XYZ file of C-alpha atoms in Angstrom:
381
model
C 127.805 111.382 99.014
C 124.916 111.114 96.115
C 122.753 109.376 95.393
C 123.045 108.454 91.487
C 119.654 107.847 89.226
C 118.522 104.605 90.014
C 118.164 105.389 93.854
C 116.295 109.093 92.695
C 113.760 106.480 90.994
C 113.191 104.076 92.781
C 113.106 106.774 96.071
C 110.626 108.808 93.870
C 108.025 106.343 93.567
C 107.155 106.141 97.527
C 108.026 109.620 98.290
C 105.805 110.365 96.132
C 102.878 107.822 97.244
C 103.852 109.014 100.429
C 102.917 112.666 99.247
C 100.075 111.939 97.485
C 98.157 112.929 99.677
C 98.924 117.014 100.161
C 97.146 117.215 96.994
C 94.000 118.070 95.793
C 93.530 120.063 99.000
C 89.800 121.613 99.157
C 89.629 125.543 100.392
C 85.398 125.282 100.388
C 84.291 122.755 102.431
C 85.835 119.595 105.547
C 85.207 116.432 103.845
C 84.181 114.020 106.036
C 86.711 111.851 107.799
C 87.957 109.102 104.533
C 86.739 105.735 103.484
C 89.447 103.924 101.959
C 89.210 103.164 98.919
C 89.715 98.912 97.321
C 91.153 99.016 93.894
C 89.261 96.051 94.057
C 86.402 94.660 93.936
C 86.776 92.900 96.646
C 85.880 95.309 99.481
C 87.921 95.010 102.919
C 86.242 97.623 104.329
C 84.147 96.581 107.278
C 81.538 98.374 109.884
C 83.677 100.656 113.208
C 80.530 99.188 114.931
C 80.301 95.917 112.704
C 79.014 92.178 114.564
C 80.613 90.799 117.271
C 83.719 93.245 116.304
C 82.291 95.880 116.769
C 80.443 94.946 120.017
C 84.197 94.004 121.363
C 85.442 96.829 119.993
C 83.358 99.553 121.778
C 83.882 96.596 125.214
C 87.543 96.779 124.989
C 88.018 100.842 124.695
C 85.034 101.304 127.138
C 87.137 103.392 129.889
C 85.867 102.880 133.273
C 81.805 101.971 131.590
C 79.238 99.318 131.045
C 80.422 96.983 128.236
C 78.447 96.936 124.928
C 76.103 98.918 124.675
C 78.480 102.119 124.362
C 77.837 105.050 122.284
C 80.941 106.739 120.801
C 79.434 110.305 121.537
C 79.450 109.955 125.126
C 82.978 109.104 125.319
C 82.497 104.702 125.323
C 83.203 102.967 123.026
C 85.642 103.733 119.856
C 85.714 106.890 118.693
C 83.376 108.190 116.778
C 86.413 110.112 114.488
C 89.344 107.102 114.843
C 91.009 109.175 117.222
C 91.013 108.158 120.983
C 90.576 111.486 122.714
C 94.183 112.603 125.133
C 94.816 109.528 127.608
C 92.166 107.046 125.861
C 94.530 104.860 123.912
C 96.721 104.262 127.525
C 93.868 103.395 129.437
C 92.825 100.990 126.846
C 96.547 99.672 126.791
C 98.716 100.775 128.681
C 102.773 101.181 126.879
C 104.209 98.540 129.370
C 101.658 96.231 128.268
C 102.917 94.808 124.898
C 99.827 93.548 124.881
C 96.917 92.011 125.459
C 94.125 89.311 124.898
C 90.387 88.881 125.744
C 88.775 85.901 124.715
C 85.648 85.565 123.218
C 84.725 81.920 122.610
C 86.826 79.008 123.235
C 84.703 77.164 120.627
C 82.964 73.555 120.412
C 85.066 70.207 121.285
C 87.508 68.679 120.916
C 90.000 71.310 121.954
C 93.189 71.619 122.018
C 96.558 74.013 123.141
C 97.540 75.729 120.090
C 101.145 76.394 122.404
C 103.831 77.013 119.483
C 106.784 74.608 119.587
C 109.321 76.924 117.952
C 112.637 74.854 116.635
C 115.101 77.308 117.613
C 117.586 76.015 115.255
C 115.317 75.723 112.119
C 114.964 77.406 109.026
C 111.489 78.443 107.400
C 111.198 79.956 104.149
C 108.356 81.225 102.426
C 107.068 83.987 99.441
C 105.093 86.951 100.470
C 103.640 89.067 97.312
C 103.340 93.075 98.682
C 100.715 95.135 96.881
C 101.094 98.391 98.406
C 97.935 100.980 96.942
C 97.512 104.750 97.171
C 94.746 107.685 96.173
C 94.738 108.930 92.597
C 95.318 105.770 90.792
C 98.955 106.182 92.489
C 100.659 102.668 94.353
C 103.674 100.339 93.972
C 104.435 96.852 91.457
C 103.357 93.913 93.857
C 106.563 92.430 94.832
C 107.457 89.311 95.671
C 109.988 88.289 98.656
C 111.726 85.597 99.511
C 112.145 84.998 103.097
C 113.917 83.142 105.745
C 112.945 83.190 108.992
C 115.729 81.473 111.405
C 115.738 82.847 115.503
C 118.445 85.268 116.006
C 121.589 83.999 117.547
C 122.504 85.965 120.557
C 125.722 87.961 119.933
C 128.306 87.240 122.289
C 129.427 90.615 123.505
C 125.223 91.282 124.725
C 124.039 92.200 128.541
C 121.825 89.629 129.162
C 118.072 90.445 129.814
C 116.645 91.390 132.566
C 113.898 89.095 132.152
C 113.085 86.288 128.521
C 111.013 88.522 126.241
C 110.366 85.540 123.660
C 112.622 84.422 120.701
C 114.474 86.901 118.841
C 113.588 86.747 115.178
C 115.160 86.842 112.118
C 113.327 87.077 108.837
C 115.800 87.961 105.997
C 114.747 89.461 102.180
C 116.739 86.218 99.974
C 115.116 88.069 96.925
C 112.927 90.515 95.339
C 111.589 90.968 92.276
C 108.562 91.844 91.220
C 105.587 89.890 91.710
C 103.803 90.881 87.337
C 105.414 93.088 84.894
C 102.954 96.142 83.687
C 103.071 96.001 78.945
C 106.219 96.914 78.268
C 108.214 96.223 82.032
C 109.240 97.725 84.980
C 111.872 99.953 84.232
C 116.145 98.575 85.221
C 116.514 100.623 86.662
C 113.585 100.327 89.735
C 114.015 96.525 89.448
C 117.667 96.830 90.443
C 116.315 99.421 93.137
C 113.497 96.602 94.411
C 116.671 93.903 93.475
C 119.300 96.013 96.165
C 117.225 95.153 99.116
C 118.293 91.642 98.716
C 120.266 91.100 102.623
C 117.972 93.437 105.002
C 116.371 92.258 107.361
C 113.441 91.824 109.445
C 113.828 91.705 113.276
C 110.598 90.867 115.781
C 110.414 89.041 119.107
C 108.388 86.608 118.598
C 106.147 85.577 122.808
C 105.812 82.290 123.834
C 102.189 82.513 122.722
C 103.273 83.813 119.423
C 102.653 87.527 119.926
C 104.649 89.454 117.222
C 106.608 93.028 119.066
C 109.383 94.866 118.668
C 109.932 95.160 115.217
C 112.147 96.833 113.098
C 114.124 97.066 109.969
C 118.410 97.026 108.742
C 118.233 97.835 104.622
C 120.842 95.630 103.460
C 124.718 98.442 102.259
C 122.862 98.537 99.287
C 119.182 99.085 99.654
C 118.435 103.263 98.889
C 116.946 104.616 102.504
C 114.197 105.454 100.603
C 112.515 101.891 99.703
C 112.541 102.239 103.734
C 108.228 102.294 103.620
C 108.061 98.911 101.671
C 110.056 97.118 104.274
C 108.174 98.457 107.074
C 105.039 96.998 104.669
C 106.049 93.942 104.424
C 106.977 93.749 108.357
C 103.733 95.226 108.875
C 101.940 92.343 106.645
C 104.402 89.393 109.356
C 102.507 91.433 112.273
C 99.169 90.861 111.495
C 99.749 87.687 110.243
C 100.631 86.321 113.188
C 98.291 85.039 115.366
C 98.832 85.490 118.796
C 97.296 82.743 120.609
C 95.221 81.762 124.198
C 96.577 80.271 126.990
C 92.967 77.801 127.310
C 91.777 74.737 124.899
C 90.262 76.179 122.124
C 88.022 74.500 119.168
C 86.563 75.639 116.095
C 84.691 78.374 116.462
C 86.896 80.225 118.815
C 87.660 83.752 118.853
C 90.075 86.032 120.852
C 90.619 89.743 120.602
C 94.637 90.939 120.600
C 94.768 94.825 121.038
C 98.346 96.054 120.049
C 100.993 99.310 119.091
C 101.558 99.791 116.259
C 103.518 103.131 114.143
C 101.637 103.612 110.404
C 105.205 104.008 109.051
C 103.529 106.420 105.869
C 102.822 109.156 108.019
C 104.562 107.893 111.654
C 101.084 107.412 113.709
C 100.708 105.510 116.701
C 97.827 103.324 115.980
C 95.966 100.841 118.572
C 95.692 98.254 116.990
C 92.545 94.929 117.649
C 92.588 91.817 115.608
C 90.333 89.442 116.109
C 91.247 85.650 115.006
C 88.367 83.554 114.796
C 89.096 79.275 113.993
C 88.189 77.814 110.902
C 89.714 74.695 110.750
C 91.751 72.314 113.175
C 93.813 70.368 110.935
C 94.477 66.369 112.382
C 98.468 67.585 111.267
C 98.009 70.834 113.742
C 97.727 73.426 110.922
C 94.558 75.858 111.510
C 93.652 77.740 109.242
C 92.325 81.205 111.166
C 90.142 84.241 109.506
C 90.264 87.686 110.814
C 89.500 91.043 111.071
C 91.466 94.295 111.831
C 90.104 97.333 112.832
C 93.468 100.227 114.057
C 92.588 103.796 115.855
C 94.677 106.461 116.051
C 96.448 107.484 119.907
C 96.913 110.929 119.559
C 95.800 113.518 116.840
C 99.563 113.573 115.404
C 101.116 112.846 112.077
C 104.318 113.325 111.158
C 105.057 113.702 106.498
C 108.149 112.356 104.960
C 109.577 115.591 103.673
C 113.488 115.035 102.200
C 115.456 114.280 105.243
C 112.935 115.449 108.050
C 109.565 115.193 108.907
C 107.092 118.297 109.598
C 104.179 117.355 112.645
C 100.989 118.585 111.487
C 96.981 117.387 113.051
C 95.041 114.733 112.008
C 91.678 114.624 112.703
C 90.101 111.903 110.879
C 91.361 108.360 110.522
C 89.734 105.100 109.395
C 91.314 101.654 109.496
C 90.005 97.740 108.239
C 90.864 95.482 107.201
C 90.771 91.105 106.345
C 92.346 88.152 105.996
C 92.451 84.639 106.828
C 96.030 82.114 107.409
C 96.882 78.636 108.047
C 99.135 78.316 110.983
C 101.627 74.688 112.198
C 102.913 74.838 116.077
C 105.693 74.868 114.412
C 106.170 77.198 112.026
C 107.644 80.972 112.607
C 105.126 83.257 110.273
C 102.046 81.492 108.198
C 102.159 78.600 106.271
C 99.778 80.705 104.206
C 97.839 83.593 104.319
C 96.510 87.643 102.727
C 95.922 90.403 104.390
C 93.864 93.543 102.875
C 95.143 96.650 104.861
C 92.662 99.870 104.193
C 93.814 103.024 106.102
C 91.981 106.383 104.992
C 93.612 109.862 107.221
C 92.949 113.535 107.032
C 95.246 116.148 108.323
C 95.407 119.800 108.298
C 98.145 120.824 105.479
C 101.017 121.809 107.374
C 101.530 125.158 107.012
C 97.906 126.215 107.105
C 97.096 129.115 108.283
C 94.780 129.590 111.252
C 91.966 128.107 111.055
C 91.906 126.459 107.846
C 89.181 123.953 106.696
C 92.024 122.602 104.278
C 92.395 119.333 104.075
C 95.073 116.748 102.904
C 93.358 112.870 102.708
C 95.766 109.654 102.532
C 93.915 106.982 100.889
C 96.111 103.913 100.897
C 95.314 99.594 100.257
C 98.384 97.448 101.305
C 97.442 93.737 100.288
C 99.653 90.795 101.542
C 99.987 87.212 100.032
C 102.038 84.680 102.034
C 102.586 81.833 99.636
C 105.140 79.133 98.842
C 108.065 79.624 97.886
C 108.005 79.087 94.054
C 104.251 79.121 93.815
C 103.021 81.167 90.996
C 102.630 85.085 91.668
C 98.186 85.954 91.745
C 97.759 89.098 91.873
């Protein structure tokens, strides 16, 4: 079956954004490790080894050595080029371990338990504004997703699990509309293609301590496959802004670091992700305001670039990703009631089919901006 004009147009927007990195290779000089463009006046980028977060990351990434006075050049601390040496990522977090939580401070008194109190029969409705910006002025228009979060009902014919891994969750798209319109509006074909994402679902596991794992995407029947990266980015926002919680009472000022894995969908780069959550405020009703700082490091020097229906493996030799965000979490909520994350990424590749010894490098830069808000609230840029 041939893909219609509408699908080709909408899919081309996504694919062009992801493949824009292949343009502008420099034959003369290998550039330094890239830093992602912000595209905004607010700078979400942070130094790799800044402050307490940097010290915590150095400690976490050090294999068999003291911390946190690590030296990346000596094989300790976060990798200087953003890419773990072979075996180092596995040593930092074994693949058999979905995540780990390390306390950095318990905060001030009074301290409270942050244990979730989910009702398996409840439904949480939310709105997420998503924007993806790429280098070279490319990107996607901001989209407003209506979402319904529910615990997934087990299938009648499903085999019983060996051990409970948490609550199976489903975030279903109830609407998809442009959050902001360019002068003259977006082409109808593109608006219709985005609208056809309605009914798509994001599935994941929500552990007893609120940690997210096993994210997967199920496109609706009418959606074009070329728009899958949009849902991948939406799933990334859900994962970034859902706080995994410590098992001990904490107070205002408490900090902890969550380490887990994620595959960046733009170039199929597996990363080790570090998120440091800090409690800014605890309300009498149990709602908690957090700030969050993130870093991501590539597990290996391999990327897979999309090429139509196939993928082209290529060598990754520079990677940098950081972000900042905030959120409001309630013990009864499946997802944040409010929140925002700005996650930047810069990656440097050896272009596919480059001759041996080539100094050509292709650079990808992106900024993901996601915002949870109350349904019906005005979409702010």
